[in-house]
Amino acid sequence: MSGVPIYTLRPYQEEAVANTIAHFKKSDDSAVIVLPTGAGKSLVIAQLARLAKHKILVMTHVKELVEQNAQKYQSYGLTASIYSAGLKQKDLTHQVTFASVQSLARNIDAIDTFYSLLIIDECHRVSGEDDSQYMAVIARLRQFNPALKILGLTATPYRLGSGWVYHSHYHGFVRGSENSPFRRCIYELPLRYMIKHGYLTPPNKIDPAVENYDFSALTSNAFGRYSEADMNQLLQSNTRATKSIINHVVSLSKDRHGVMIFAATVLHAKEIIGYLPAQQTALVIGDTDNRERDNIIAAFKRREIKYLVNVSVLTTGFDAPHVDVIAILRPTESVSLYQQIVGRGLRLSEGKKDCLVVDYAANEFDLFHPEVGSKKPDSDNEPVQVLCPGCGFGNIFWGKYDEQGRVIEHFGRRCQGLLQDDEGNEQQCDYRFKFKECDNCGAENDIAARQCHSCGVMLADPDDKLRAALNLKNAMVIRCSGLSGEVIKAQLLKITYFDEDGASVSEVFDFAKPASRHHFVRQFAKHCRSGVNVKAWTEVAQVDATLLSAPDFVIARQHKKYGWQITEKLFDYQGSYRTADKS
């Protein structure tokens, strides 16, 4: 297919195209390209479509992106089909088709021929569920081409609640699971690179300098979403704060051109527009009529409207380069969503030097830091780097540093390093920082596993162990709040576990006996501060008990002759028991 290029691809766009071609020449595995918002994904798509020798389909979830991607391709002087009810076109005749997933999924039989490549823009929206619209279209395409190549593009390849959209990364680490919708990330460009090289506008994050909203008392679900009712209740008691915040936004925006305000709820958004200049303000929500929404967005892009307020609808598929103020008045626990929001203001525009970013919801995200890969356990956690003792890979987990910058706690489970054998086969490092040990064979399993991956035996449920112990008269359960170590005799180490009420129970390890020392190492080697090598402690004098992590629960049984004897220690507990006396 021919066409005269009117755009010169940037070096990273050329590299993304080259990596895609190289990948699909050697593999049918689905692939992902990660480019920041404003990096020009549509140009990468257009170039791949130009180079295609067979029919290809470019699919996304909103009509604005369908139209935008099609226009970039057609600007080369090439003709494409568009299949989108929202754009009032349903055509599949040309070699390249730009389509909305909703329209194709509702007319699945319209796909009746061979396609060599499927490109999915904003692919973080793809679900691996068989009954999803994306999977329905993919299944139909594979009826005509079992070796269908699938390429996804996104700025944010992670979603709270569903995880990473790809399994492994070309830099040599694992992100998602075997069930992730895409197999491999084949190219990624960090936001910092884009700004440093002048491809995006620098964000200028400033202190709100007025009363902030405090959403910290609210609880989000697994997807990082907050209850609308809870947010409305909190916001209704903060109307003075809202008025003060909007006055601050207006003041900051005096010499600015385009202001996007991200509200928490519809009720909140309607309150906000009441404080803004009526002739310069518009509101877009999920229920806004499509034609009205198109007119509002067009007026905003023509700069007839200065303040555009929205509720969760303009975070993707929206391109207005003149935006130079981003005001965030909503909470989120997702770095990806935060990056999408800020990304609306980072596109280049003539005369634009920076984009003011003001977070009135105290989300406290580092715009340049990637997703950790799980929901933040506590508000005082931050991303920490944890080196794997097995392969040396630098994992990024939620955790805590001490004042000297040492990791004192982290919530990682398994090393994410990707190892390659002599034949080029890749496998995830099997080192586990937190694990559930099989009582039958001693194998280490994920702490959520119910069956041993090694011997197949059903793993004992920690809650069952606790429940059984709590129901026995001669058993004691301590919800451990700490431990201490004491050398009681040459080579004899006494470890005492205690709870907040003063109850305690102890056990003794004889370092003169290899079996006892091995038992100590087995118990604590992976339950200590990062970088501590318990295996190197061959003498009692070398043991530093302050570096050991206490178990969550200790179970002991009373022996007629020897008193309380520890029978079980539960580390990394995530069950329903929060205190030992509750069943």
PDB file of N, CA, C and O in Angstrom, residues 5-27:
ATOM      1  N   PRO A   5       4.000  10.305   2.751  1.00  0.00           N
ATOM      2  CA  PRO A   5       3.978  10.725   4.158  1.00  0.00           C
ATOM      3  C   PRO A   5       4.002  12.239   4.291  1.00  0.00           C
ATOM      4  O   PRO A   5       4.786  12.911   3.635  1.00  0.00           O
ATOM      5  N   ILE A   6       3.142  12.767   5.118  1.00  0.00           N
ATOM      6  CA  ILE A   6       3.167  14.200   5.403  1.00  0.00           C
ATOM      7  C   ILE A   6       3.694  14.440   6.816  1.00  0.00           C
ATOM      8  O   ILE A   6       3.864  15.576   7.219  1.00  0.00           O
ATOM      9  N   TYR A   7       3.907  13.369   7.564  1.00  0.00           N
ATOM     10  CA  TYR A   7       4.461  13.483   8.910  1.00  0.00           C
ATOM     11  C   TYR A   7       5.815  12.791   8.941  1.00  0.00           C
ATOM     12  O   TYR A   7       6.033  11.771   8.269  1.00  0.00           O
ATOM     13  N   THR A   8       6.740  13.345   9.701  1.00  0.00           N
ATOM     14  CA  THR A   8       8.011  12.678   9.949  1.00  0.00           C
ATOM     15  C   THR A   8       7.932  12.047  11.333  1.00  0.00           C
ATOM     16  O   THR A   8       7.728  12.742  12.333  1.00  0.00           O
ATOM     17  N   LEU A   9       8.082  10.737  11.378  1.00  0.00           N
ATOM     18  CA  LEU A   9       7.995  10.054  12.658  1.00  0.00           C
ATOM     19  C   LEU A   9       9.160  10.448  13.551  1.00  0.00           C
ATOM     20  O   LEU A   9      10.295  10.583  13.103  1.00  0.00           O
ATOM     21  N   ARG A  10       8.865  10.633  14.819  1.00  0.00           N
ATOM     22  CA  ARG A  10       9.910  10.876  15.797  1.00  0.00           C
ATOM     23  C   ARG A  10      10.703   9.586  15.984  1.00  0.00           C
ATOM     24  O   ARG A  10      10.187   8.495  15.717  1.00  0.00           O
ATOM     25  N   PRO A  11      11.949   9.684  16.470  1.00  0.00           N
ATOM     26  CA  PRO A  11      12.771   8.469  16.622  1.00  0.00           C
ATOM     27  C   PRO A  11      12.098   7.373  17.445  1.00  0.00           C
ATOM     28  O   PRO A  11      12.176   6.186  17.084  1.00  0.00           O
ATOM     29  N   TYR A  12      11.433   7.735  18.535  1.00  0.00           N
ATOM     30  CA  TYR A  12      10.805   6.694  19.365  1.00  0.00           C
ATOM     31  C   TYR A  12       9.607   6.066  18.655  1.00  0.00           C
ATOM     32  O   TYR A  12       9.312   4.880  18.867  1.00  0.00           O
ATOM     33  N   GLN A  13       8.922   6.829  17.792  1.00  0.00           N
ATOM     34  CA  GLN A  13       7.816   6.254  17.022  1.00  0.00           C
ATOM     35  C   GLN A  13       8.333   5.254  16.002  1.00  0.00           C
ATOM     36  O   GLN A  13       7.750   4.174  15.806  1.00  0.00           O
ATOM     37  N   GLU A  14       9.451   5.596  15.363  1.00  0.00           N
ATOM     38  CA  GLU A  14      10.082   4.667  14.418  1.00  0.00           C
ATOM     39  C   GLU A  14      10.526   3.395  15.136  1.00  0.00           C
ATOM     40  O   GLU A  14      10.379   2.281  14.616  1.00  0.00           O
ATOM     41  N   GLU A  15      11.067   3.580  16.336  1.00  0.00           N
ATOM     42  CA  GLU A  15      11.535   2.427  17.118  1.00  0.00           C
ATOM     43  C   GLU A  15      10.358   1.538  17.526  1.00  0.00           C
ATOM     44  O   GLU A  15      10.471   0.304  17.485  1.00  0.00           O
ATOM     45  N   ALA A  16       9.234   2.145  17.887  1.00  0.00           N
ATOM     46  CA  ALA A  16       8.051   1.363  18.248  1.00  0.00           C
ATOM     47  C   ALA A  16       7.555   0.557  17.055  1.00  0.00           C
ATOM     48  O   ALA A  16       7.175  -0.621  17.198  1.00  0.00           O
ATOM     49  N   VAL A  17       7.553   1.172  15.871  1.00  0.00           N
ATOM     50  CA  VAL A  17       7.137   0.466  14.650  1.00  0.00           C
ATOM     51  C   VAL A  17       8.110  -0.681  14.349  1.00  0.00           C
ATOM     52  O   VAL A  17       7.698  -1.813  14.050  1.00  0.00           O
ATOM     53  N   ALA A  18       9.408  -0.401  14.441  1.00  0.00           N
ATOM     54  CA  ALA A  18      10.422  -1.426  14.148  1.00  0.00           C
ATOM     55  C   ALA A  18      10.317  -2.596  15.122  1.00  0.00           C
ATOM     56  O   ALA A  18      10.431  -3.766  14.716  1.00  0.00           O
ATOM     57  N   ASN A  19      10.111  -2.315  16.403  1.00  0.00           N
ATOM     58  CA  ASN A  19       9.971  -3.380  17.397  1.00  0.00           C
ATOM     59  C   ASN A  19       8.746  -4.240  17.116  1.00  0.00           C
ATOM     60  O   ASN A  19       8.768  -5.460  17.318  1.00  0.00           O
ATOM     61  N   THR A  20       7.673  -3.604  16.651  1.00  0.00           N
ATOM     62  CA  THR A  20       6.450  -4.351  16.336  1.00  0.00           C
ATOM     63  C   THR A  20       6.682  -5.307  15.177  1.00  0.00           C
ATOM     64  O   THR A  20       6.310  -6.489  15.242  1.00  0.00           O
ATOM     65  N   ILE A  21       7.292  -4.800  14.119  1.00  0.00           N
ATOM     66  CA  ILE A  21       7.558  -5.633  12.941  1.00  0.00           C
ATOM     67  C   ILE A  21       8.488  -6.797  13.317  1.00  0.00           C
ATOM     68  O   ILE A  21       8.246  -7.953  12.943  1.00  0.00           O
ATOM     69  N   ALA A  22       9.551  -6.498  14.080  1.00  0.00           N
ATOM     70  CA  ALA A  22      10.500  -7.539  14.477  1.00  0.00           C
ATOM     71  C   ALA A  22       9.818  -8.596  15.347  1.00  0.00           C
ATOM     72  O   ALA A  22      10.077  -9.796  15.198  1.00  0.00           O
ATOM     73  N   HIS A  23       8.946  -8.143  16.263  1.00  0.00           N
ATOM     74  CA  HIS A  23       8.264  -9.091  17.146  1.00  0.00           C
ATOM     75  C   HIS A  23       7.369 -10.037  16.365  1.00  0.00           C
ATOM     76  O   HIS A  23       7.425 -11.262  16.563  1.00  0.00           O
ATOM     77  N   PHE A  24       6.546  -9.496  15.483  1.00  0.00           N
ATOM     78  CA  PHE A  24       5.578 -10.338  14.778  1.00  0.00           C
ATOM     79  C   PHE A  24       6.200 -11.177  13.672  1.00  0.00           C
ATOM     80  O   PHE A  24       5.582 -12.116  13.176  1.00  0.00           O
ATOM     81  N   LYS A  25       7.442 -10.857  13.284  1.00  0.00           N
ATOM     82  CA  LYS A  25       8.147 -11.723  12.334  1.00  0.00           C
ATOM     83  C   LYS A  25       8.549 -13.041  12.980  1.00  0.00           C
ATOM     84  O   LYS A  25       8.657 -14.071  12.302  1.00  0.00           O
ATOM     85  N   LYS A  26       8.756 -13.010  14.307  1.00  0.00           N
ATOM     86  CA  LYS A  26       9.224 -14.214  14.984  1.00  0.00           C
ATOM     87  C   LYS A  26       8.192 -14.834  15.922  1.00  0.00           C
ATOM     88  O   LYS A  26       8.401 -15.922  16.458  1.00  0.00           O
ATOM     89  N   SER A  27       7.063 -14.148  16.141  1.00  0.00           N
ATOM     90  CA  SER A  27       6.113 -14.646  17.134  1.00  0.00           C
ATOM     91  C   SER A  27       4.691 -14.217  16.808  1.00  0.00           C
ATOM     92  O   SER A  27       4.455 -13.157  16.217  1.00  0.00           O
TER      93      SER A  27
END
